[in-house]
């Protein structure tokens, strides 16, 4: 089921949207301010976010700006009739579409379907593109920039730690043996302690698990190591 996040402080509108969306077969989560909306958007596996601009705390445009640093979650902005500049800014900052309040819910539903369809088509096209971004849950490794980020926060790694993490991430959900890791990260001709993998796994865990707040890298006894999507 497709999950939609509604970030809207006007409870009446939020509840009305929820009713309509649930009726259309979507799963819905509601948030009433920018900060918790952003947090939810970054942590949940949503298909789309409906984001009001006028929000308490951080406003919708700022939520969008921060979201776009790490996420391409489709976003439809809600704007008031007199917020023409916000509309322009929102689209500039990567919103997929916008609706001006008050709006007919049928139109919003149509736009949601359109945005989801477009994204799906783009996703299918992009599947063969050069893959320099590797993501497991909220952990993002960027080959091009040589960075690792968790929810937008950079985690500083040594070169070997980076390569080891990369190996685990591109093979997510697959248990890799020490030998496999050793040959792909250290090279076939590596001569040295064979427990070097365990040592570096330990280093990596200290940094990654610490930043993430839970165990990302799992040990499979007698087999090796794995990073899991769920
Ligand atoms: Ca509002």
Short mmCIF file of N, CA and C in Angstrom, two decimals, residues 7 34 37-38 41-42 49 51-53 55 58-77 86-98 119:
data_model
loop_
_atom_site.label_atom_id
_atom_site.label_comp_id
_atom_site.label_asym_id
_atom_site.label_seq_id
_atom_site.Cartn_x
_atom_site.Cartn_y
_atom_site.Cartn_z
N UNK A 7 1.68 16.90 6.05
CA UNK A 7 2.20 17.85 7.04
C UNK A 7 1.39 19.13 6.91
N UNK A 34 6.49 21.60 11.12
CA UNK A 34 7.57 21.36 10.17
C UNK A 34 8.61 20.38 10.67
N UNK A 37 7.36 16.86 10.87
CA UNK A 37 7.07 16.45 9.50
C UNK A 37 8.33 16.03 8.77
N UNK A 38 9.38 16.84 8.93
CA UNK A 38 10.66 16.55 8.29
C UNK A 38 11.25 15.25 8.83
N UNK A 41 9.36 12.39 7.43
CA UNK A 41 9.65 12.21 6.00
C UNK A 41 10.98 11.50 5.81
N UNK A 42 11.95 11.82 6.67
CA UNK A 42 13.28 11.23 6.52
C UNK A 42 13.35 9.82 7.09
N UNK A 49 4.69 13.14 -0.09
CA UNK A 49 4.37 14.02 1.03
C UNK A 49 3.54 15.18 0.55
N UNK A 51 2.70 18.81 1.69
CA UNK A 51 3.40 19.70 2.61
C UNK A 51 2.81 21.10 2.55
N UNK A 52 2.21 21.52 3.64
CA UNK A 52 1.70 22.89 3.73
C UNK A 52 2.88 23.85 3.92
N UNK A 53 2.77 25.06 3.36
CA UNK A 53 3.89 26.00 3.51
C UNK A 53 3.85 26.72 4.85
N UNK A 55 3.56 26.71 8.31
CA UNK A 55 3.57 25.75 9.41
C UNK A 55 4.24 26.37 10.62
N UNK A 58 9.48 25.35 11.76
CA UNK A 58 10.07 25.60 10.45
C UNK A 58 8.99 25.47 9.39
N UNK A 59 8.97 26.40 8.45
CA UNK A 59 7.88 26.39 7.47
C UNK A 59 8.13 25.35 6.36
N UNK A 60 7.12 25.18 5.52
CA UNK A 60 7.17 24.13 4.52
C UNK A 60 8.33 24.25 3.55
N UNK A 61 8.67 25.49 3.18
CA UNK A 61 9.77 25.68 2.24
C UNK A 61 11.10 25.23 2.84
N UNK A 62 11.28 25.54 4.13
CA UNK A 62 12.50 25.13 4.81
C UNK A 62 12.53 23.60 4.98
N UNK A 63 11.37 23.04 5.27
CA UNK A 63 11.27 21.57 5.36
C UNK A 63 11.71 20.95 4.03
N UNK A 64 11.20 21.53 2.94
CA UNK A 64 11.53 21.01 1.61
C UNK A 64 13.03 21.15 1.33
N UNK A 65 13.57 22.33 1.67
CA UNK A 65 15.00 22.57 1.41
C UNK A 65 15.86 21.54 2.14
N UNK A 66 15.53 21.28 3.41
CA UNK A 66 16.31 20.31 4.19
C UNK A 66 16.10 18.89 3.68
N UNK A 67 14.86 18.59 3.32
CA UNK A 67 14.53 17.25 2.82
C UNK A 67 15.34 16.93 1.56
N UNK A 68 15.44 17.93 0.68
CA UNK A 68 16.07 17.70 -0.63
C UNK A 68 17.58 17.48 -0.54
N UNK A 69 18.18 17.73 0.63
CA UNK A 69 19.61 17.45 0.78
C UNK A 69 19.87 15.95 0.67
N UNK A 70 18.92 15.15 1.12
CA UNK A 70 19.17 13.71 1.12
C UNK A 70 18.06 12.88 0.49
N UNK A 71 16.92 13.50 0.20
CA UNK A 71 15.78 12.68 -0.21
C UNK A 71 15.09 13.25 -1.44
N UNK A 72 14.64 12.35 -2.32
CA UNK A 72 13.88 12.82 -3.47
C UNK A 72 12.40 12.40 -3.36
N UNK A 73 11.96 12.25 -2.13
CA UNK A 73 10.55 11.95 -1.88
C UNK A 73 9.65 12.95 -2.62
N UNK A 74 8.71 12.46 -3.42
CA UNK A 74 7.80 13.38 -4.12
C UNK A 74 7.03 14.27 -3.14
N UNK A 75 6.97 15.56 -3.47
CA UNK A 75 6.32 16.52 -2.57
C UNK A 75 5.31 17.36 -3.34
N UNK A 76 4.08 17.43 -2.82
CA UNK A 76 3.10 18.38 -3.34
C UNK A 76 2.89 19.44 -2.26
N UNK A 77 3.15 20.70 -2.61
CA UNK A 77 3.04 21.78 -1.63
C UNK A 77 1.61 22.33 -1.61
N UNK A 86 6.04 31.89 -2.95
CA UNK A 86 6.28 30.61 -2.30
C UNK A 86 6.13 29.46 -3.29
N UNK A 87 5.15 29.61 -4.15
CA UNK A 87 4.90 28.60 -5.18
C UNK A 87 6.14 28.43 -6.05
N UNK A 88 6.63 29.60 -6.54
CA UNK A 88 7.81 29.60 -7.41
C UNK A 88 9.00 29.00 -6.66
N UNK A 89 9.22 29.48 -5.41
CA UNK A 89 10.33 28.98 -4.62
C UNK A 89 10.23 27.48 -4.40
N UNK A 90 9.02 27.04 -4.10
CA UNK A 90 8.80 25.62 -3.84
C UNK A 90 9.17 24.76 -5.03
N UNK A 91 8.75 25.19 -6.21
CA UNK A 91 9.06 24.41 -7.41
C UNK A 91 10.56 24.47 -7.70
N UNK A 92 11.15 25.67 -7.47
CA UNK A 92 12.61 25.81 -7.63
C UNK A 92 13.36 24.87 -6.72
N UNK A 93 12.83 24.69 -5.51
CA UNK A 93 13.54 23.88 -4.52
C UNK A 93 13.26 22.40 -4.67
N UNK A 94 12.47 22.04 -5.67
CA UNK A 94 12.30 20.61 -5.93
C UNK A 94 10.96 20.03 -5.54
N UNK A 95 9.96 20.90 -5.31
CA UNK A 95 8.61 20.35 -5.12
C UNK A 95 8.14 19.79 -6.46
N UNK A 96 7.33 18.76 -6.43
CA UNK A 96 6.87 18.14 -7.66
C UNK A 96 5.64 18.83 -8.22
N UNK A 97 4.87 19.44 -7.32
CA UNK A 97 3.65 20.12 -7.74
C UNK A 97 3.15 20.96 -6.57
N UNK A 98 2.14 21.77 -6.82
CA UNK A 98 1.55 22.51 -5.71
C UNK A 98 0.06 22.64 -5.94
N UNK A 119 7.00 9.67 -11.18
CA UNK A 119 8.15 9.21 -10.41
C UNK A 119 8.48 7.75 -10.73
#
